[in-house]
Coordinates of C-alpha atoms and ligand atoms in Angstrom, one line a residue:
X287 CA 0.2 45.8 43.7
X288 CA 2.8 45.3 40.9
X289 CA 5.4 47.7 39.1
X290 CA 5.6 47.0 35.3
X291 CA 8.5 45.0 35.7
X292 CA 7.2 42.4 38.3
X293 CA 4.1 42.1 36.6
X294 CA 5.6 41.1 33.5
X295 CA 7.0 38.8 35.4
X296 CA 4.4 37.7 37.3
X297 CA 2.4 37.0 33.7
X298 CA 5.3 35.7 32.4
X299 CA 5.5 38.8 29.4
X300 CA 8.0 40.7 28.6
X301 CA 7.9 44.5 29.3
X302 CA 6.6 46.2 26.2
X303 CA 4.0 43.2 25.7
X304 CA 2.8 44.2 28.7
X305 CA 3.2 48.0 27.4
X306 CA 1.2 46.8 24.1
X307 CA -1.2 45.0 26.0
X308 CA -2.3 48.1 27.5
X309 CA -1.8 50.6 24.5
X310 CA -4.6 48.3 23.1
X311 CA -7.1 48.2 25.8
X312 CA -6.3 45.0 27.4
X313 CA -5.2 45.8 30.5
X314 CA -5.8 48.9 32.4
X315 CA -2.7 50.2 35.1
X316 CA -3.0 52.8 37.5
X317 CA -0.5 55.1 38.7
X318 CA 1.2 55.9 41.4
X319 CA 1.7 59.8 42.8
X320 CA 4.9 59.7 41.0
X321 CA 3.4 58.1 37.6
X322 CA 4.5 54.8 38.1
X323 CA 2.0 52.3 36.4
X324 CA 1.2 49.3 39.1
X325 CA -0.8 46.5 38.1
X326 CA -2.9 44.5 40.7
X327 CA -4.0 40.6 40.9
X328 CA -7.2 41.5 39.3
X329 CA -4.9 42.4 35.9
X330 CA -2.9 38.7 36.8
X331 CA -6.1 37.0 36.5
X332 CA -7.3 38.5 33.4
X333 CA -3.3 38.1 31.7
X334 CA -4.4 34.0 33.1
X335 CA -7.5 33.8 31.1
X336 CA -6.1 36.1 28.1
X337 CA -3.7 33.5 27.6
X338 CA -6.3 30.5 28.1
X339 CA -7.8 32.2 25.1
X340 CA -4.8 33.0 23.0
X341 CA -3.9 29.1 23.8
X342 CA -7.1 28.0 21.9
X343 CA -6.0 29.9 18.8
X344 CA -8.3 33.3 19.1
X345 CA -6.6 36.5 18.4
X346 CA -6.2 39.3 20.1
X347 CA -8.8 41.1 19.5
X348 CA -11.0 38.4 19.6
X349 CA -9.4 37.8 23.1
X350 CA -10.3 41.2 23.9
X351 CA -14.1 40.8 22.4
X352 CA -14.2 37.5 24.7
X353 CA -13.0 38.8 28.2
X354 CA -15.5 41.8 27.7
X355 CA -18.2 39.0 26.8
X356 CA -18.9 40.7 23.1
X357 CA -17.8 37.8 21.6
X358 CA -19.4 36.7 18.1
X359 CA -20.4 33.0 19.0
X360 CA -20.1 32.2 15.3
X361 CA -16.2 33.3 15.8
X362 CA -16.2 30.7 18.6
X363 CA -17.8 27.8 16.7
X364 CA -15.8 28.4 13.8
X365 CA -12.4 28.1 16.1
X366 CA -13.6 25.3 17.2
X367 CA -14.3 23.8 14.7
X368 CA -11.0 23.9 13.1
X369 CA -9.4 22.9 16.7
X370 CA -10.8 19.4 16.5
X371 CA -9.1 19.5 12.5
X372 CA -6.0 20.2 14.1
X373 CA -6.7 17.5 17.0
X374 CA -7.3 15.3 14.6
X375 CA -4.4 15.8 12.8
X376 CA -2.2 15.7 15.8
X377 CA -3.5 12.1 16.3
X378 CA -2.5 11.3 13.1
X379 CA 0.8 12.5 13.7
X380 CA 1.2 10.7 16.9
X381 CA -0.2 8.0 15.5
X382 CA 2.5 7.5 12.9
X383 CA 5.4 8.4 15.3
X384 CA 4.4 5.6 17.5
X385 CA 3.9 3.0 14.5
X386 CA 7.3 4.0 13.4
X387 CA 8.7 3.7 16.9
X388 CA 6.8 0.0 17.2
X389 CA 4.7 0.7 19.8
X390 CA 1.5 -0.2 17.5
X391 CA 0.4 -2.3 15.1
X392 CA 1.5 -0.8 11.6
X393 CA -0.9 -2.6 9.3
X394 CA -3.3 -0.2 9.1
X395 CA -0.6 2.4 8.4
X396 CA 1.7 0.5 6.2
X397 CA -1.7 0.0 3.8
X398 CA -2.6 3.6 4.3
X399 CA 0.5 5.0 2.9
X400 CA 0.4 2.0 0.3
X401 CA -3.0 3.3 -0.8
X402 CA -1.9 7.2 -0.4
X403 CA 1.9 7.2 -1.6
X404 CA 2.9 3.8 -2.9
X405 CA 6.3 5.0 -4.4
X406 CA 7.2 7.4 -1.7
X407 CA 6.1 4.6 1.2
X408 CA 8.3 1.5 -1.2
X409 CA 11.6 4.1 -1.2
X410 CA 10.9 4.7 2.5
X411 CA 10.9 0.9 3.4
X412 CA 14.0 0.6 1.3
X413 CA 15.7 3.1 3.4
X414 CA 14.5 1.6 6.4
X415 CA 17.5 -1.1 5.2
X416 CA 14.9 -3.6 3.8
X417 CA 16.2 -5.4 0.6
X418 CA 14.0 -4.7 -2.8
X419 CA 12.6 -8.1 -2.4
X420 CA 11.6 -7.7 1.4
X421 CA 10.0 -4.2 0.4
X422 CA 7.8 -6.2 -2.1
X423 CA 6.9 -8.6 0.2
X424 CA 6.2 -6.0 3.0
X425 CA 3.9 -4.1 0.8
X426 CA 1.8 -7.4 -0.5
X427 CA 2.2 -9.4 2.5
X428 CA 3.5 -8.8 6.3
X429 CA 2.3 -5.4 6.5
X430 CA 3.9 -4.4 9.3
X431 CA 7.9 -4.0 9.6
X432 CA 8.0 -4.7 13.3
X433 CA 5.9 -8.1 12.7
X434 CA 7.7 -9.3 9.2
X435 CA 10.0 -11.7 9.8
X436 CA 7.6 -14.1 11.9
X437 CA 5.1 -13.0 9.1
X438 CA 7.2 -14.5 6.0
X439 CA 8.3 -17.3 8.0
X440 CA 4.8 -18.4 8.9
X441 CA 3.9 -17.3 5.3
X442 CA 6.7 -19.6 3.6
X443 CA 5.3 -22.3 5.8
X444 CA 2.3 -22.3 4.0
X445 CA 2.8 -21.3 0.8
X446 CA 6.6 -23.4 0.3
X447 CA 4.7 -26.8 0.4
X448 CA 2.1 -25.7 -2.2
X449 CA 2.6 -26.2 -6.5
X450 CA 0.5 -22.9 -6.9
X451 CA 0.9 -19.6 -5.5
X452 CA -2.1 -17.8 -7.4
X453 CA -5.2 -19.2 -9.6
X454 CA -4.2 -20.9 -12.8
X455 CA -4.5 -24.3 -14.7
X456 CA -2.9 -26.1 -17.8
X457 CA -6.1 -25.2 -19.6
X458 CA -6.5 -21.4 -19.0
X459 CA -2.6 -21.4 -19.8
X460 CA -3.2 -23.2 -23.1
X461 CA -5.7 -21.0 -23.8
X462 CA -4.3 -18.1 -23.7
X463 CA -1.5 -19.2 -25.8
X464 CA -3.6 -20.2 -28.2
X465 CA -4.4 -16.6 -28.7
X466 CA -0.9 -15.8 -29.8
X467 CA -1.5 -15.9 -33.5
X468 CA 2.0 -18.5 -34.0
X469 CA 4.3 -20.3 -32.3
X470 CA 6.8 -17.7 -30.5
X471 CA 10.2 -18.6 -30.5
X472 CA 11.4 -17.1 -27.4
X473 CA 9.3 -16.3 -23.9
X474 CA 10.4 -14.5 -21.1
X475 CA 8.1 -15.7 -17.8
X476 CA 7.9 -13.2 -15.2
X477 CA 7.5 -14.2 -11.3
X478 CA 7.4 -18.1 -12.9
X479 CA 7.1 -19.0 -9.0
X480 CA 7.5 -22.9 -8.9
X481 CA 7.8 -22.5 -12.4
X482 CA 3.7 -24.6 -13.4
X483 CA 3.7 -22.5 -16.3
X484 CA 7.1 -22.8 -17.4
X485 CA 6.7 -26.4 -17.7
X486 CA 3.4 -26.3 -19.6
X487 CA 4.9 -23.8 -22.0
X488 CA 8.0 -25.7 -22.4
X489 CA 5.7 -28.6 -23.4
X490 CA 3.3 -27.1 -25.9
X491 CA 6.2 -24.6 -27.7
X492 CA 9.4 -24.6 -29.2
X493 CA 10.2 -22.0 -28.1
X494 CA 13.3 -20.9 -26.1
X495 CA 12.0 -20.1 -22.5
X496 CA 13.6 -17.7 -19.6
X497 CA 11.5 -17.6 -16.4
X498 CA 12.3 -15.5 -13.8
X499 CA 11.7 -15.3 -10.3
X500 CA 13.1 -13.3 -7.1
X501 CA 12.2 -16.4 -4.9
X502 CA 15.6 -18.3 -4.7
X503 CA 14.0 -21.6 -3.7
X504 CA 11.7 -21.7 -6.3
X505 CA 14.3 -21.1 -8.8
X506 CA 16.4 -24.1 -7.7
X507 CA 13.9 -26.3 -7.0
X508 CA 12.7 -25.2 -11.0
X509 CA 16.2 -25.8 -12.1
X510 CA 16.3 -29.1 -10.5
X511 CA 13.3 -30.3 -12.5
X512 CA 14.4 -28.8 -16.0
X513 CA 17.8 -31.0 -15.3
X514 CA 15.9 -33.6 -14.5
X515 CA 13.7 -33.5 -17.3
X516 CA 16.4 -33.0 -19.8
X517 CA 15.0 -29.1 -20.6
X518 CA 17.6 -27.2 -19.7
X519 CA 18.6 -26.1 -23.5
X520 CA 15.0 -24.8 -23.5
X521 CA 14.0 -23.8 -20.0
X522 CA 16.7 -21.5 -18.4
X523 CA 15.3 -20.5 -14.8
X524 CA 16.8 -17.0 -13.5
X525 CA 16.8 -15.4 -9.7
X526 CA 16.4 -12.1 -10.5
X527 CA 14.0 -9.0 -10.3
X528 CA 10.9 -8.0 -12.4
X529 CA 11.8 -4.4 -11.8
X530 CA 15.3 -4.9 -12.8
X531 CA 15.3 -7.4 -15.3
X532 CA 18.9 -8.3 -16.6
X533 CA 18.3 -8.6 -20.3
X534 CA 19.1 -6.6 -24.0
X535 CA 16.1 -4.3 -25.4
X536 CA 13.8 -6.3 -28.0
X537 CA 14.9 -9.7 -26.7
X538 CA 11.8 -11.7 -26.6
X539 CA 8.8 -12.2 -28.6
X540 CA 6.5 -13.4 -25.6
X541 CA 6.4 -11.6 -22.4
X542 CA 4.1 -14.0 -19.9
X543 CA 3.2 -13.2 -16.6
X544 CA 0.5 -14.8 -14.8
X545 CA -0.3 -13.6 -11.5
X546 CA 2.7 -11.5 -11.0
X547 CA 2.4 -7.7 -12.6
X548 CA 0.4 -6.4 -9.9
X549 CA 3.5 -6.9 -7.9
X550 CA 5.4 -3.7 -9.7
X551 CA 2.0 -2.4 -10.8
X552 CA -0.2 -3.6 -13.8
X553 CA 0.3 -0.3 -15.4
X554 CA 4.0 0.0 -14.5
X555 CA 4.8 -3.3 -15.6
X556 CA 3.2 -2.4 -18.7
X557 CA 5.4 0.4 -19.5
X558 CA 8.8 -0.7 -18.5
X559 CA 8.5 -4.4 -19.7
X560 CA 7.4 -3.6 -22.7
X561 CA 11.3 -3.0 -23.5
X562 CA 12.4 -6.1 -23.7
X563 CA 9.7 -6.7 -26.2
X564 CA 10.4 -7.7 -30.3
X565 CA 8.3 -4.9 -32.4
X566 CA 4.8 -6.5 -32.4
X567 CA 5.5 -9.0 -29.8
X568 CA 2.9 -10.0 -27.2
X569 CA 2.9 -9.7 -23.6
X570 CA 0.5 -12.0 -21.6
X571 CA -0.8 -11.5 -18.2
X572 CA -3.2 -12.5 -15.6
X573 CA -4.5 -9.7 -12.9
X574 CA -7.2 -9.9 -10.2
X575 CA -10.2 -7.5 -11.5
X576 CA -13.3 -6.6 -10.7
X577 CA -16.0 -8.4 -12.7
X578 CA -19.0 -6.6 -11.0
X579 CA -19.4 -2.3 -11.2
X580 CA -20.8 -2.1 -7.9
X581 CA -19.3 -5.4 -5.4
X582 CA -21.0 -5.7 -1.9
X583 CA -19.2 -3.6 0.5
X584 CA -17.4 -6.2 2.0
X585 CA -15.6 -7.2 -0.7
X586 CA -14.7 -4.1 -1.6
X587 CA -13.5 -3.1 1.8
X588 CA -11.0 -5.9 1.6
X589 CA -9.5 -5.7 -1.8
X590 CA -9.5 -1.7 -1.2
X591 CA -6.8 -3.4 1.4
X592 CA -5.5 -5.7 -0.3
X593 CA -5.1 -4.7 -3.8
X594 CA -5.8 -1.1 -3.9
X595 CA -4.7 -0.9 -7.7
X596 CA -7.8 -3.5 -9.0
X597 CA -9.9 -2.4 -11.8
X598 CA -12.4 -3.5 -13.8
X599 CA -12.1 -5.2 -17.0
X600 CA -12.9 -2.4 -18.8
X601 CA -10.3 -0.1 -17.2
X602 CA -7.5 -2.4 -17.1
X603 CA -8.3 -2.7 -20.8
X604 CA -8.4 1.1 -21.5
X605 CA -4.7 1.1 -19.7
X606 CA -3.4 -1.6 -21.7
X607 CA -4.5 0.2 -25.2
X608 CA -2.8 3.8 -23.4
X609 CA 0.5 1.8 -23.1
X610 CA 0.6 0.9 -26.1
X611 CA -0.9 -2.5 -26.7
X612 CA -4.1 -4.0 -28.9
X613 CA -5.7 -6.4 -26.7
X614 CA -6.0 -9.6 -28.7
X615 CA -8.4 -11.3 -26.1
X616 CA -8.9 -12.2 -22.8
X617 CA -11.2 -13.8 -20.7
X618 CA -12.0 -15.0 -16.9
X619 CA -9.7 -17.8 -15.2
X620 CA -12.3 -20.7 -14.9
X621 CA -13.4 -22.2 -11.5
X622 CA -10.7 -24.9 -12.2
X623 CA -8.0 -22.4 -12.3
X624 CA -9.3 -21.0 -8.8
X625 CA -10.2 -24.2 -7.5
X626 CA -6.3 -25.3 -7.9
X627 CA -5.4 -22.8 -5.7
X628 CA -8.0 -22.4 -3.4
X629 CA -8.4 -26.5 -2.7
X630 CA -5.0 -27.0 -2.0
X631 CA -4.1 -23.9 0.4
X632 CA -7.1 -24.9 2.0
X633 CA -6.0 -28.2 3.0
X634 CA -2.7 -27.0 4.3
X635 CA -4.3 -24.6 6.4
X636 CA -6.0 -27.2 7.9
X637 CA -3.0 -29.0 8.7
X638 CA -1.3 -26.3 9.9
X639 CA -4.1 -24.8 12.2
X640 CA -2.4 -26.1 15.3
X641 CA 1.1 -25.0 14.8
X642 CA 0.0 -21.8 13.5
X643 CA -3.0 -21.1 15.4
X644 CA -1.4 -17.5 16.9
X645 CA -0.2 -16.1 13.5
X646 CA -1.5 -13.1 11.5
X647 CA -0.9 -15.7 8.6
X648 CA -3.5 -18.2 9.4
X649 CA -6.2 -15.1 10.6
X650 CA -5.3 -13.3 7.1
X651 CA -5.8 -16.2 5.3
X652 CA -8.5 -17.5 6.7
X653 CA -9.7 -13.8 5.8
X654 CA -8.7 -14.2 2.2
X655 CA -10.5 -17.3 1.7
X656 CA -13.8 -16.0 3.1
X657 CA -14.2 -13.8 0.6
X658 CA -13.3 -16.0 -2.1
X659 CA -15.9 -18.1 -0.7
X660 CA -18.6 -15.7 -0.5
X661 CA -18.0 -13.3 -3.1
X662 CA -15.8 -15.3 -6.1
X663 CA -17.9 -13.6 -9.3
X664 CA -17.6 -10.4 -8.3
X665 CA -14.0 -10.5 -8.6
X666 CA -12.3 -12.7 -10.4
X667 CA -9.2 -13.1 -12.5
X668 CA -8.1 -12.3 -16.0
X669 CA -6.1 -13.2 -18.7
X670 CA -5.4 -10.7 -20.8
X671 CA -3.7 -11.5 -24.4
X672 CA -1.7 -8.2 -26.3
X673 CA -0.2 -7.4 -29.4
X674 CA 2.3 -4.2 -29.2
X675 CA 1.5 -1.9 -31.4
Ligands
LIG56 C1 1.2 -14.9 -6.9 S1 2.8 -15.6 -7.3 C2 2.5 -16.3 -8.8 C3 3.4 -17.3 -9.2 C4 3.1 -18.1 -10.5 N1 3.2 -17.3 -11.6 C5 1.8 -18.9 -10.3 O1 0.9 -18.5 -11.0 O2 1.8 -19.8 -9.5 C6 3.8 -14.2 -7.6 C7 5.3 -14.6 -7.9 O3 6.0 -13.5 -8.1 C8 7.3 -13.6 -7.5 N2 7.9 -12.3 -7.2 C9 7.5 -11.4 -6.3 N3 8.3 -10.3 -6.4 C10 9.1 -10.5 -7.5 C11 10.1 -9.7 -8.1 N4 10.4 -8.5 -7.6 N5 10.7 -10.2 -9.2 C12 10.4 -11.4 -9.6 N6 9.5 -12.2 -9.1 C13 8.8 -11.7 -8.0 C14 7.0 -14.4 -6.3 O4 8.1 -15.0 -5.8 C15 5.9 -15.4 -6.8 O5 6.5 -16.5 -7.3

């Protein structure tokens, strides 16, 4: 037998729970001659399971209902129903903390929050002390903070030895400036890469061309070839930033940009490019889109990865007209224009499937490839030829 105060200690409540707990019927003391309530272990053991059921998120009259077995089951499934929720949740939550803490992969997460939060997950990766350009290359690339610096190595390995880092050809790029209804006088080339473009442009124009890139490398080994080709008056390479670009409002009359926008964001890009265009200039870019309303699931599974943001022709074009451009044309990159890409990065695969034969790279890929091989024509990509309005 308990007094009131080593019961409540016993249950581990304080006094006037255990006061309440009566007042409401959920215990039952006796009393001593001299009106002292004592409790006995029967009352300890039904404190043990009141708690068991308090634990699992009933209340207390529910509690109550349930230790008297009147109990509603439907009460019962609907608490339980909404405890696996909250398990579920918890995982989650665990989930992330041990993904931040590297102690799993973060892939899956880091393209989660891509999908779910892409600015909010981009300022957190910059606060995480990663430079603009490794946040960029996080989000498209490595996927996974704890694994990026391998990841871009083996990545450069590949991609460093290769002309082309998307789909393109000196037609499709002739083409598309042959939809500029004259000769522009100045171009600004965003994300030139190794600068293939560039040159073609420089060839086929007059005009005065800056390309940018954020890949220093490329830039010198760009500058290096204008020298050498005696086009530096005309071809002025630049290391520097699509999202920050370091130039005066209404500078050029071209903006060109093949393979590169969906690195800011197509629609983005769109918007705060569109600065540095003349009134009525033209901005030209390429983007990966869907060709095909309803792709075979695996397809879509992996772009839904890979490149959350594509869209069909249709809608791409609808965005392009809400940002304030006519589209002049556009039209699908040929097989040439993939087969320059895809022939080539093949190849080096190949001959670096030894040395690489542990790395993500080669796996993702490898991955990559697949699909191009099995689904090309349900995607595919797009130049896209517009007028400011
Ligand atoms: C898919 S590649 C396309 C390159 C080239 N236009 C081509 O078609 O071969 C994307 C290019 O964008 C560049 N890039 C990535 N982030 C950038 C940024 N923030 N500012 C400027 N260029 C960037 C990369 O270095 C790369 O050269």
């Amino acid at each position: 037998m308990y007094r009131i105060s080593e019961f409540a200690e016993k249950v581990g409540l304080s006094r006037s729970t255990v006061l309440y707990y009566e007042k409401i019927g959920l215990i039952q003391s006796q009393r001593t001659i001299s009106n002292y309530r004592i409790f006995n272990d029967k009352d300890v053991q039904r404190i043990i399971l009141l708690n068991q059921l308090k634990n699992s998120g009933l209340n207390l009259k529910e509690c109550q209902a349930c230790l008297n077995g009147k109990i509603d089951k439907a009460v019962l499934e609907k608490r339980l129903i909404q405890l696996e929720k909250e398990i579920q949740q918890k995982q989650i939550s665990r989930d992330l903390l041990t993904t931040i803490l590297g102690k799993s992969s973060q892939k899956k997460w880091h393209q989660q929050t891509q999908k779910l939060a892409p600015e909010a997950h981009f300022e957190w990766l910059m606060k995480q002390g990663f430079t603009e350009r490794e946040a960029l290359h996080l989000k498209w690339l490595s996927k996974d903070m704890n694994e990026h610096e391998r990841y871009m190595n083996d990545f450069m390995l590949v991609f460093q030895n290769l002309e082309r880092w998307g789909p393109g050809s000196q037609n499709d790029t002739l083409k598309a400036l042959s939809k500029i209804p004259h000769s522009p006088e100045t171009v600004l080339e965003i994300g030139c890469g190794k600068g293939i473009s560039s040159l073609i442009l420089a060839e086929h124009t007059d005009a005065i061309l800056t390309v940018i890139d954020n890949d220093p490398p490329a830039i010198a080994a760009l500058k290096q070839i204008t020298d050498q080709q005696n086009l530096s008056a005309r071809l002025q390479p630049i290391c520097a930033s699509m999202t920050d670009l370091p130039f005066e409002g209404q500078q050029f009359e071209v903006i060109w940009a093949e393979a590169s926008a969906y690195i800011m964001g197509v629609e983005k890009a769109l918007t705060v490019w569109q600065k540095f265009l003349q009134p009525q200039g033209f901005m030209v870019i390429s983007d990966l889109v869907w060709l095909n309303e309803s792709p075979s699931k695996e397809c879509q599974a992996f772009w839904q990865n890979e490149y959350p943001d594509m869209q069909t022709v249709a809608k791409r074009c609808q965005q392009m007209q809400q940002a304030g451009f006519e589209i002049l044309h556009h039209f699908d990159l040929s097989q040439t224009s993939w087969d320059n890409y895809i022939h080539p990065l093949k190849h080096r695969l190949n001959e670096l499937k030894t040395e690489l034969q542990d790395s993500v790279v080669l796996k993702d890929l490898n991955s990559e490839l697949s699909i191009y091989d099995n689904y090309l024509g349900e995607f595919g990509y797009e130049f896209f030829i517009l007028q400011k309005r």
